[in-house]
Structures are given as C-alpha cells and as structure tokens.
PDB file of C-alpha atoms in Angstrom:
ATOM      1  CA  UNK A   1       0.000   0.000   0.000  1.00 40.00           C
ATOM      2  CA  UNK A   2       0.865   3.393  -0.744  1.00 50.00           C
ATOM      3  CA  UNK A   3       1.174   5.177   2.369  1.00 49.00           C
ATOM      4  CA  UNK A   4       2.377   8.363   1.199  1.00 48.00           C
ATOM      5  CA  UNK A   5      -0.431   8.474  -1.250  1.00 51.00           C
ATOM      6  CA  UNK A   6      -2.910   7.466   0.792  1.00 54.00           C
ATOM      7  CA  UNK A   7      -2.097  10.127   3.566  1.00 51.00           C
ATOM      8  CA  UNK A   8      -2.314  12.852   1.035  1.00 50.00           C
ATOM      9  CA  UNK A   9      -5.951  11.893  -0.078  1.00 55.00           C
ATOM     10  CA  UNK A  10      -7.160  11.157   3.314  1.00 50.00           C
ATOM     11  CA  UNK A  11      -5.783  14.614   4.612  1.00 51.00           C
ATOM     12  CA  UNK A  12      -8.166  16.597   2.670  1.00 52.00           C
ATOM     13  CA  UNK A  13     -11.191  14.462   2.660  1.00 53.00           C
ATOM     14  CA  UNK A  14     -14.406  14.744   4.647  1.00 52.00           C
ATOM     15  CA  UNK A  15     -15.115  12.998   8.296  1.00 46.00           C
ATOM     16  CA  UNK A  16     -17.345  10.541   6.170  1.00 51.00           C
ATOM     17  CA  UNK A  17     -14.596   9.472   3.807  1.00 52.00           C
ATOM     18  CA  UNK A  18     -12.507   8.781   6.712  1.00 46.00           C
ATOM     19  CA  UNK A  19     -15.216   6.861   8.210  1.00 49.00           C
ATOM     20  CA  UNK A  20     -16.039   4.587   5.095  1.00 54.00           C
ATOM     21  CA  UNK A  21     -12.234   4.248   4.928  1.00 50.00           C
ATOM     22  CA  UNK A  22     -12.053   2.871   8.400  1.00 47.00           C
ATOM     23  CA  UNK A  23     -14.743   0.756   7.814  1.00 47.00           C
ATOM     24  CA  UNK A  24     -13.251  -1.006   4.953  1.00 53.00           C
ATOM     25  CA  UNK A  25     -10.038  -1.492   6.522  1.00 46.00           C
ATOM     26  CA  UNK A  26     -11.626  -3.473   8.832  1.00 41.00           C
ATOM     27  CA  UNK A  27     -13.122  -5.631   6.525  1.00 44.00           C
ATOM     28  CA  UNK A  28      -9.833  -6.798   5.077  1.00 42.00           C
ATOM     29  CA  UNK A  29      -8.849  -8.085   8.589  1.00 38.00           C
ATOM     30  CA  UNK A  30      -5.573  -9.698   8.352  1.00 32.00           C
ATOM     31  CA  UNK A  31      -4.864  -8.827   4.875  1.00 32.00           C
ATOM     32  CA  UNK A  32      -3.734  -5.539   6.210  1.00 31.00           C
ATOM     33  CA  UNK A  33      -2.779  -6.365  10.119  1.00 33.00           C
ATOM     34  CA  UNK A  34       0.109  -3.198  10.550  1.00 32.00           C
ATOM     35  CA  UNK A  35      -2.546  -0.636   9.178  1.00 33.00           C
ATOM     36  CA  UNK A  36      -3.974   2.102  11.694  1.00 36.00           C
ATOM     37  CA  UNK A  37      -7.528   3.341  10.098  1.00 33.00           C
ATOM     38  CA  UNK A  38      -7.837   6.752  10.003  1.00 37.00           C
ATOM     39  CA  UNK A  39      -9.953   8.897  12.753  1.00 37.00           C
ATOM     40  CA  UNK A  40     -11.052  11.983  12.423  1.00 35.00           C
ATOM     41  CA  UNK A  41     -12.231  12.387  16.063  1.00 35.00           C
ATOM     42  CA  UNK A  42      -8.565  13.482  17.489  1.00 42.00           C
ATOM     43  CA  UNK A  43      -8.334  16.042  15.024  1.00 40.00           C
ATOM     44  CA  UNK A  44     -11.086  17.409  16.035  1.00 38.00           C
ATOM     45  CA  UNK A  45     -10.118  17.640  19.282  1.00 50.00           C
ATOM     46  CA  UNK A  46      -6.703  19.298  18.833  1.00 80.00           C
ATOM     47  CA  UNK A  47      -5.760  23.021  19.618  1.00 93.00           C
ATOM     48  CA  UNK A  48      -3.732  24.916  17.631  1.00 95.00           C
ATOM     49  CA  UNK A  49      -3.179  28.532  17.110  1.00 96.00           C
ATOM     50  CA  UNK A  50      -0.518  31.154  15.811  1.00 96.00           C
ATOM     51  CA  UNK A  51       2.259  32.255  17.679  1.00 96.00           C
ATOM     52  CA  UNK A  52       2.003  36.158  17.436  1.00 93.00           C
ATOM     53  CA  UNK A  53       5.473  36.792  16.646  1.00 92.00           C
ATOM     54  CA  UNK A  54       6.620  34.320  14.621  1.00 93.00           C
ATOM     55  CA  UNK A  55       3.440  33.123  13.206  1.00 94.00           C
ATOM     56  CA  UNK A  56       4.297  29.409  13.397  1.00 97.00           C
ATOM     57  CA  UNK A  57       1.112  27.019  14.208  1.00 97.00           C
ATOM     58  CA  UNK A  58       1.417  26.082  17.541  1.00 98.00           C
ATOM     59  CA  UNK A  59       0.042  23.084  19.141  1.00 98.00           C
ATOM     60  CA  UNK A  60      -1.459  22.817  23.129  1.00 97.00           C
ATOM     61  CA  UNK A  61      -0.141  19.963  24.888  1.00 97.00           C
ATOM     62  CA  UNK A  62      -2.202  19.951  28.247  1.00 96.00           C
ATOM     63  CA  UNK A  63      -0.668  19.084  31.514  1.00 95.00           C
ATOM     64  CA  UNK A  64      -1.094  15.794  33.002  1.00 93.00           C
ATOM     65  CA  UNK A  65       1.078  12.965  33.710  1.00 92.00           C
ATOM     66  CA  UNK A  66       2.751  11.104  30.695  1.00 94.00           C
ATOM     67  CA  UNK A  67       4.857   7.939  30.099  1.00 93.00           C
ATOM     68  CA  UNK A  68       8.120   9.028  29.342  1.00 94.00           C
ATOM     69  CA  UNK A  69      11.504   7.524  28.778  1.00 92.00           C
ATOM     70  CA  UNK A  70      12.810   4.076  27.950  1.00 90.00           C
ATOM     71  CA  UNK A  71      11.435   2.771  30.829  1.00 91.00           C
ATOM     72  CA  UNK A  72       8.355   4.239  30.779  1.00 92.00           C
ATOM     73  CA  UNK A  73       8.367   6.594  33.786  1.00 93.00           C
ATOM     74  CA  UNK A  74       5.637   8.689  34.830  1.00 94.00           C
ATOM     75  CA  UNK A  75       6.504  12.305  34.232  1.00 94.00           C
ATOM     76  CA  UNK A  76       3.841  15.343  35.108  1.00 94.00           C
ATOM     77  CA  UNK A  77       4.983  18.617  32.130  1.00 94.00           C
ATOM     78  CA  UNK A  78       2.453  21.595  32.552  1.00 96.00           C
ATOM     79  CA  UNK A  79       0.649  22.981  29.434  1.00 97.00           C
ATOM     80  CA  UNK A  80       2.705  24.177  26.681  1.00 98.00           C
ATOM     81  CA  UNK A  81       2.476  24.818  23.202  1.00 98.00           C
ATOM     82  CA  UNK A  82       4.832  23.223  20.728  1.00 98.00           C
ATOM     83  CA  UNK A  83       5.762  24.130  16.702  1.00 98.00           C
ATOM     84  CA  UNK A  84       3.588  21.859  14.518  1.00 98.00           C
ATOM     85  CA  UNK A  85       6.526  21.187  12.590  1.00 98.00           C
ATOM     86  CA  UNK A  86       9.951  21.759  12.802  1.00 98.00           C
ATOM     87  CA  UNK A  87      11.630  25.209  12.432  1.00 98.00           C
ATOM     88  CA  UNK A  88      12.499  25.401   8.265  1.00 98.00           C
ATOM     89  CA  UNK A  89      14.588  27.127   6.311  1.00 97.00           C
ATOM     90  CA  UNK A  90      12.151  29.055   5.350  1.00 96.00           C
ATOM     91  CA  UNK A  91      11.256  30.665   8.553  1.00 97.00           C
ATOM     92  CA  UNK A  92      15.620  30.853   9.625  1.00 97.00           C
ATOM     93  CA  UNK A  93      15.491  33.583   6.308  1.00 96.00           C
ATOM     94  CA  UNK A  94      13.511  35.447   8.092  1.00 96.00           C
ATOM     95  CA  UNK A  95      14.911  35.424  11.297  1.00 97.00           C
ATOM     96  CA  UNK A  96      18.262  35.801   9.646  1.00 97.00           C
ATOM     97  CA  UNK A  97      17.126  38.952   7.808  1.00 96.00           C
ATOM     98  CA  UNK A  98      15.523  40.628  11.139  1.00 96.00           C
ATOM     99  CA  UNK A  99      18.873  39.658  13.326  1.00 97.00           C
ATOM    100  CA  UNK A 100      21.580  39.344  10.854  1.00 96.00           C
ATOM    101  CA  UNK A 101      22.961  36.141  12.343  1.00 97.00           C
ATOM    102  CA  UNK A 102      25.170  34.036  10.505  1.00 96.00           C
ATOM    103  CA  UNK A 103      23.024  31.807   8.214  1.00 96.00           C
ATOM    104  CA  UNK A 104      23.587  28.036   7.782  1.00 96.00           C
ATOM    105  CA  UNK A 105      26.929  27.415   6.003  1.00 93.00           C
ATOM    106  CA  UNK A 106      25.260  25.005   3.359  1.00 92.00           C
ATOM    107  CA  UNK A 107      22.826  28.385   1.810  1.00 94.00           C
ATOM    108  CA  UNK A 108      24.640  29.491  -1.023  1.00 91.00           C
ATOM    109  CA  UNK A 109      25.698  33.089  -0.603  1.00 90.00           C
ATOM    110  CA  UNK A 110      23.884  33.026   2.496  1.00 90.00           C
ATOM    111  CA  UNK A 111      20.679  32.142   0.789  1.00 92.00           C
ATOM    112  CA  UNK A 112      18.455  29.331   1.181  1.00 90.00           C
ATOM    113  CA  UNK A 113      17.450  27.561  -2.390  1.00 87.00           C
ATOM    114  CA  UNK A 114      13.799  28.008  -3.201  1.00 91.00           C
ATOM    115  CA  UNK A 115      13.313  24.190  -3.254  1.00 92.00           C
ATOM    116  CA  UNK A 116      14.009  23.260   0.356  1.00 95.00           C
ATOM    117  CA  UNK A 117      12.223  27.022   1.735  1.00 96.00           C
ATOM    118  CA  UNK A 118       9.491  23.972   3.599  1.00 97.00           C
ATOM    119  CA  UNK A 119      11.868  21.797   4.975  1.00 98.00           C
ATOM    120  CA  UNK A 120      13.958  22.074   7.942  1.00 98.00           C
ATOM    121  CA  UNK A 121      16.167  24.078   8.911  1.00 98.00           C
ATOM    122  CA  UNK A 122      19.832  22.041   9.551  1.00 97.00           C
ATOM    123  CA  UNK A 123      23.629  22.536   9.877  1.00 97.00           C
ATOM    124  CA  UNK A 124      22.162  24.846  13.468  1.00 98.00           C
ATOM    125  CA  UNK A 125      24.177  24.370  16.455  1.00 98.00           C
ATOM    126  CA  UNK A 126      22.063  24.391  20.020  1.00 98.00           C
ATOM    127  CA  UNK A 127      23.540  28.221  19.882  1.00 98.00           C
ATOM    128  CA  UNK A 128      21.852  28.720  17.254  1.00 98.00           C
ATOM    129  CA  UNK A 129      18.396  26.980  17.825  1.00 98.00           C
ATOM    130  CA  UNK A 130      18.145  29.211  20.968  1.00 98.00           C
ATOM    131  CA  UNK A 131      18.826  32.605  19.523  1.00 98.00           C
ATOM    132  CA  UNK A 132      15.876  32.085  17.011  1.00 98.00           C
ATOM    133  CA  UNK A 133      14.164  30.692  20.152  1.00 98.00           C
ATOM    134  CA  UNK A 134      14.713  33.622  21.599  1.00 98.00           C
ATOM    135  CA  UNK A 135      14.412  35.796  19.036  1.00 97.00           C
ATOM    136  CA  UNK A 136      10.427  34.649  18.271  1.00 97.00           C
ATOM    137  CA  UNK A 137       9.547  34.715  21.999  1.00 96.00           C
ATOM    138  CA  UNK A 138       9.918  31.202  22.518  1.00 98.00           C
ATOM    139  CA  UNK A 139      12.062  28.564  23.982  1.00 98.00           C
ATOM    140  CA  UNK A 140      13.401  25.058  23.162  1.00 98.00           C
ATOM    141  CA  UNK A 141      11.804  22.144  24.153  1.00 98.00           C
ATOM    142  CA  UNK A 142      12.759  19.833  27.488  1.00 98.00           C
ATOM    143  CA  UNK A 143      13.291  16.112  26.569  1.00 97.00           C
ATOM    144  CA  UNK A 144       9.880  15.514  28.237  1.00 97.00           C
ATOM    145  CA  UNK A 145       7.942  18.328  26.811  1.00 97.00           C
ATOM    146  CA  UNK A 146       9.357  17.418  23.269  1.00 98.00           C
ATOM    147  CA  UNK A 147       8.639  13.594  24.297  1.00 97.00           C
ATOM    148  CA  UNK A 148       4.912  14.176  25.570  1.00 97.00           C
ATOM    149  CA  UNK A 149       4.223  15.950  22.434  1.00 97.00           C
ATOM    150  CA  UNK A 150       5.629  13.039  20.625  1.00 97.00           C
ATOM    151  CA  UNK A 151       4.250  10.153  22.031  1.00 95.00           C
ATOM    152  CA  UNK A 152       1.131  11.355  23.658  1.00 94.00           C
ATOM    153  CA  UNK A 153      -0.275  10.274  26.986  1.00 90.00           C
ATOM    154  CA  UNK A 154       0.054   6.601  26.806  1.00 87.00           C
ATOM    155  CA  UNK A 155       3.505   5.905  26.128  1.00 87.00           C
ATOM    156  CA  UNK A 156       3.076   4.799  22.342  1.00 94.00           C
ATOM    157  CA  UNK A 157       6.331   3.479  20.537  1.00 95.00           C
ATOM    158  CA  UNK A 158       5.282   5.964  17.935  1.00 96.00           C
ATOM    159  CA  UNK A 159       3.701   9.516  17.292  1.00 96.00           C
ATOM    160  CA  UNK A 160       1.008   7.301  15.746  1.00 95.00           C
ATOM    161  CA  UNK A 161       0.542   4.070  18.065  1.00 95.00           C
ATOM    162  CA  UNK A 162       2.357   0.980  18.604  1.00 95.00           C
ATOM    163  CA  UNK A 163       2.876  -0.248  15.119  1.00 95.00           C
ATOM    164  CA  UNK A 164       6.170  -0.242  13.536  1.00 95.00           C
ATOM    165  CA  UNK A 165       6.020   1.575  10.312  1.00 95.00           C
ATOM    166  CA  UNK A 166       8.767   2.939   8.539  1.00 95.00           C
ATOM    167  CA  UNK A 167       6.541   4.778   5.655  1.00 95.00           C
ATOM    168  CA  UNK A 168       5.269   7.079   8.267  1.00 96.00           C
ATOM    169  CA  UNK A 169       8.571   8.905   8.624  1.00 96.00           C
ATOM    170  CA  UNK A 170      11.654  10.071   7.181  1.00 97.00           C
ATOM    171  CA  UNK A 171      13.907   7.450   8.000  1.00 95.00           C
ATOM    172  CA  UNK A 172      17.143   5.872   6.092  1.00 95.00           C
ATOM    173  CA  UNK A 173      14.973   3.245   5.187  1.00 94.00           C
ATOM    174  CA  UNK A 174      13.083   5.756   3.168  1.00 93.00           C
ATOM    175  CA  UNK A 175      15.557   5.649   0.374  1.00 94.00           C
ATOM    176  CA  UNK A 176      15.157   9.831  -0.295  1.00 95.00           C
ATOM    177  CA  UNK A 177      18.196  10.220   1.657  1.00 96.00           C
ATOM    178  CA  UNK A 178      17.509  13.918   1.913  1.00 96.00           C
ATOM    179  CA  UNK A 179      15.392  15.892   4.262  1.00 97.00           C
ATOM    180  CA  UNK A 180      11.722  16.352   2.595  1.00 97.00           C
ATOM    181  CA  UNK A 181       9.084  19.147   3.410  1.00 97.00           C
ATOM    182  CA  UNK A 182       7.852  19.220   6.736  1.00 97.00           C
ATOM    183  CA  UNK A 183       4.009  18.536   5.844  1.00 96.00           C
ATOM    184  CA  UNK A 184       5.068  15.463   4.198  1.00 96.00           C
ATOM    185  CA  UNK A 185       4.020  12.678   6.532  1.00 96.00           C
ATOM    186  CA  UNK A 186       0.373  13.244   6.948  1.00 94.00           C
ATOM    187  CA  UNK A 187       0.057   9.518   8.596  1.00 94.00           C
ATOM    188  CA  UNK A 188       2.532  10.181  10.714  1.00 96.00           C
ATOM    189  CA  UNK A 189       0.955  13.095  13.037  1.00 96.00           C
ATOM    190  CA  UNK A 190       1.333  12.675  17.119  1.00 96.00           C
ATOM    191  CA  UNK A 191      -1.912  12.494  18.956  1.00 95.00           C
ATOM    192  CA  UNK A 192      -1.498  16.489  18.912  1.00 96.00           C
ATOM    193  CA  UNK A 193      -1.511  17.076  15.324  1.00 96.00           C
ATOM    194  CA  UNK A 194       2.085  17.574  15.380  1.00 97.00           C
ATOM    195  CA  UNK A 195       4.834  16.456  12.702  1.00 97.00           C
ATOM    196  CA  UNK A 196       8.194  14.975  11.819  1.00 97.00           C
ATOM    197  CA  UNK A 197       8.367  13.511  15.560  1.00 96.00           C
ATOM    198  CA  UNK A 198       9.828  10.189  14.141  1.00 95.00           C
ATOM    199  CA  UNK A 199      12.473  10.848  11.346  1.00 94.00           C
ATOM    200  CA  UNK A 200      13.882  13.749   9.085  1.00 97.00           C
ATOM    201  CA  UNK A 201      15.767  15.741  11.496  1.00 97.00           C
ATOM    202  CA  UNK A 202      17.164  15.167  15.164  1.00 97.00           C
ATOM    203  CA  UNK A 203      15.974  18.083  17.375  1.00 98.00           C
ATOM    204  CA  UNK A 204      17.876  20.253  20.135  1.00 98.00           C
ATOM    205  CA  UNK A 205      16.230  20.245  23.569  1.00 98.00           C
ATOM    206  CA  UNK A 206      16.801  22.659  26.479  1.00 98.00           C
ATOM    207  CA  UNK A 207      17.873  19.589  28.681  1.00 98.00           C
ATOM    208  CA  UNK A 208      21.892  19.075  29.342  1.00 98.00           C
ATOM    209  CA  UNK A 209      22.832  15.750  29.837  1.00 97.00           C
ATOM    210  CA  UNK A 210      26.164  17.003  31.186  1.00 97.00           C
ATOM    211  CA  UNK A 211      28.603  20.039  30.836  1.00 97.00           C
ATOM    212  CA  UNK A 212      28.599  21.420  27.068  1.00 97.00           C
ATOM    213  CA  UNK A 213      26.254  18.658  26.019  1.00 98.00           C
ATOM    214  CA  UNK A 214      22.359  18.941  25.596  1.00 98.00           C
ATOM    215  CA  UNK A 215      19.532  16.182  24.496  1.00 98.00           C
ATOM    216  CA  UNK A 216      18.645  15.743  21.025  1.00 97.00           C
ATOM    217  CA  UNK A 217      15.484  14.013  20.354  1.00 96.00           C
ATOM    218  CA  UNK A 218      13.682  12.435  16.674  1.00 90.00           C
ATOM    219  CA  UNK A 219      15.651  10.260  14.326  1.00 91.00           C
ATOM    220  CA  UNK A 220      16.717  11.686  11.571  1.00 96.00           C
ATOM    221  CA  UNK A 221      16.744  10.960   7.351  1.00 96.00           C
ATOM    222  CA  UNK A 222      20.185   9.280   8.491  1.00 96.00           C
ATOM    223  CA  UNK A 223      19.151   7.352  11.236  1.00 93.00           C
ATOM    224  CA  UNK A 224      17.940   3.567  10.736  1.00 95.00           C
ATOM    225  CA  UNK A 225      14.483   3.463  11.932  1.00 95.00           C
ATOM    226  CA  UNK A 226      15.153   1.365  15.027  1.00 91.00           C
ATOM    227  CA  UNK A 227      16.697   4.438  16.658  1.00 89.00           C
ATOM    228  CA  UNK A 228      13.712   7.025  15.548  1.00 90.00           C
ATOM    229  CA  UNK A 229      11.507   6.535  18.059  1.00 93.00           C
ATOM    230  CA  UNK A 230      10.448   8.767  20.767  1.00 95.00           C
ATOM    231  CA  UNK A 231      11.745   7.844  23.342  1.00 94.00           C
ATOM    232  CA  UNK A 232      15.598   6.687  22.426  1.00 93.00           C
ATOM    233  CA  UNK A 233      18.260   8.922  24.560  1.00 94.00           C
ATOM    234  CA  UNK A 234      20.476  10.815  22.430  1.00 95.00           C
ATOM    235  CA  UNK A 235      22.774  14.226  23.139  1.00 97.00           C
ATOM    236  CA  UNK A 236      25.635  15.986  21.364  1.00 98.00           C
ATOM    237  CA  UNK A 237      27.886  18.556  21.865  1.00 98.00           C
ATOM    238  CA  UNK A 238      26.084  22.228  21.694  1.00 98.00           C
ATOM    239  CA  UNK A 239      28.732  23.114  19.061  1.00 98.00           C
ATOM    240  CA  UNK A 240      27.920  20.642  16.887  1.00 98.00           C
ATOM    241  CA  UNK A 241      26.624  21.063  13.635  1.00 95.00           C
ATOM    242  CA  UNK A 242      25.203  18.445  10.698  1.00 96.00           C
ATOM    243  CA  UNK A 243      23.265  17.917   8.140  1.00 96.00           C
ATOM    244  CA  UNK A 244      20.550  15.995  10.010  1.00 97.00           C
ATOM    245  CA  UNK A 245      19.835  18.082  13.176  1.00 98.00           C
ATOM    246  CA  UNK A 246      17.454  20.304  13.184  1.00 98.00           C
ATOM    247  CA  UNK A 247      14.801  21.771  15.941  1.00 98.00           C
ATOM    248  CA  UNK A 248      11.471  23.597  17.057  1.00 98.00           C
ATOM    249  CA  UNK A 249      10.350  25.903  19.842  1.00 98.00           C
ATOM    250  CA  UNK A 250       7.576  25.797  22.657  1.00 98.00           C
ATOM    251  CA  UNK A 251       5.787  28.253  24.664  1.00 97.00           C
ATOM    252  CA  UNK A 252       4.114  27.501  27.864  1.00 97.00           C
ATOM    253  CA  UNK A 253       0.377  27.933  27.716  1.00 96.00           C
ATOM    254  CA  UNK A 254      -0.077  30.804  30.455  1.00 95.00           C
ATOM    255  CA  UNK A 255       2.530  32.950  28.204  1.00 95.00           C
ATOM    256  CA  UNK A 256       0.553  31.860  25.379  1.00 95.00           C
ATOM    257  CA  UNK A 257      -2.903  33.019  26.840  1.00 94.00           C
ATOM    258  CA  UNK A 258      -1.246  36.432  27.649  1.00 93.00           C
ATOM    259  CA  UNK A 259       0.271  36.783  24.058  1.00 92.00           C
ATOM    260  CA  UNK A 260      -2.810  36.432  22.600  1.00 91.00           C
ATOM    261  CA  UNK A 261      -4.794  38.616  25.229  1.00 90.00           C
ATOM    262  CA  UNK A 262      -2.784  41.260  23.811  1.00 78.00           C
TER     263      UNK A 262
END
C-alpha cells in the first residue's frame, strides 16, 4: 500500500470518507494487520493557534502525567504549546534577515534555495536553535515536553501508536536520503496534530545531559528506523553542527494566553 499516497488523499477528505475508509479497513482483517484506520475524532479535538510573533502554528499539549523515557516513567509537564513542525529554512530567512545572524553554512551566498524554503532548517548548532528561540519569543523544548508531544499520553512506541512503520517517517529506510518538506508525513501526526516527531531531522532540547552537552530528540533521514523513536536517549555537543539536526520551539500555555490577550 501506498502510504504516502494514501495520507495525502485522506488529509483533505471529509469525516465521512474517513469513516467509510475505516470501515473497509476493517473488513480486510488480516490482509492488512500493521494498518492504523484513520480517525477523524482526534483532530477534532486538537488546539492549535498562531504564535504572534513568529506566526508558526502552535500546538497545546495539556498538563497531566505522561509515560516518558525508555522505561516508561511517569513524568507530570504543565501545558505548553509546541511548533507543529519543525523550524524550516524558510522561517531561519527570516529570522536571519531581522537579526543578521550568521546563516547556515550550506545556503549558497547566504541564501536558502527556493526548493528546500518547507523543509527544515539544519547545519544549526544548540547556539543557534536558541537565539531564534529567543528571538520569536519562545524557547526550546525539554526532553519531556518534546517527548509528551511526541508520544502522547500513553507511552506509544510511535507519534502514531504501537505499530512499527517505517513509511510514516523520514527514515534511512526511506531511500530519499535527503530531508523532505515538513508537511510530508500526513500519517505520521502525534496524537497532537504535530509532525516529523519520528524521522527527518534530530531536534535540540533545552535539557543538558552534562557540561557542554544537551539532548537531542527524533531520528533523523540518516538514522535507521530502530533508533527514531520517541523515546531513544540521544545528546551531542552544543557546538555541533550536521546535516541531520534540526529543531522547534515551545511556549508555555499561560505565556501563550497572555500573548494572545494582547
């Protein structure tokens, strides 16, 4: 099956369509066993809104306790907002034109080719992640914050259950061996509406694992898919750059609700 495909079409269908979908899925029974149905009663339910000064799409992640970690530890994040997808390059012109900070070294002549303006950002140190951070009235992610967002409340493996499914995610064994646009992976949402939490690019978190080092969370187009998941611990240097490390921002909710109170 053609997940890819079949993402697109469902993404801009009708609540019906989804449910006739669903409905022959299960029909099929084992002929398609890995296969999540589509359900359009958690998109529904998600909140998302604008960040007023960098106008990214922002997405509420209420408190409550989550499953977190390799072990599966309950951890209790308040409510926070996180970037529906990941920081691109896109939205880096912009902050580089307001700021004048050095832009990525790959952007020829300091520009960033039209064809990759929707995908993310990379080649950004953690020094860099948290001056655009800053610089949009933001911060980065924790490891749990990015995690809860990732894997919802239950602990799932994935942003989109239990099931392991490579097609749902930029992974090495997608073949593209490139990053793609960050609205690619329509099947491959969190429970929050939220994207690119399993593959494409690694992403810089505000938590140090020790002196000079800080957590990076996601696979990554590089990574083999066994190390995408959520949950996998992983940290680098805060000088260190590459061209499969990437990030996005949060905003806790009461600094949200003020924001938008004006």
């Amino acid at each position: 099956m053609n997940q890819a495909a079949l993402a697109t079409l469902l993404a801009g269908s009708a609540p019906d369509v989804h449910e006739r979908f669903a409905s022959l899925a299960r029909s099929l029974g084992t002929v398609i066993p890995t296969q999540e149905t589509p359900s359009p009663g958690p998109q529904s339910q998600q909140h998302q809104v604008r960040h007023p000064c960098d106008g990214k799409k922002m997405a509420l992640v209420a408190a409550g306790t989550f499953l977190c970690g390799e072990k599966n530890e309950p951890v209790w994040p308040t409510s926070f907002y996180i970037d529906v997808f990941p920081v691109t390059n896109n939205d880096c012109a912009r902050f580089v034109a307001a700021t004048g900070h050095e832009p990525p070294q790959h952007w020829h002549r300091g520009k960033c080719p039209e064809v990759t303006l929707d995908h993310p950002v990379v080649f950004v140190t953690w020094h860099d992640a948290s001056a655009y951070a800053a610089w949009a009235g933001k911060g980065l992610p924790t490891s749990p914050q990015w995690e809860k967002a990732a894997r919802g409340t239950r602990g799932d493996t994935y942003p989109w259950g239990n099931n392991a499914t490579p097609a749902k995610g930029n992974s090495r064994e997608s073949g593209i061996g490139s990053t793609t646009p960050v609205s690619r992976y329509h099947r491959g949402v969190s429970p929050y509406g939220v994207y690119d939490f399993c593959g494409d690019t690694r992403e810089w978190c505000s938590t140090r694992s020790e002196p000079g080092r800080y957590e990076l969370k996601a696979g990554a187009w590089t990574s083999p898919f066994a190390r995408a998941t959520p949950a996998v611990f992983n940290d680098a240097s805060m000088e260190m750059l590459d061209d499969d490390t990437g990030f996005r921002c949060v905003t806790p909710a009461t600094v949200m609700a003020m924001l938008l109170a004006g």
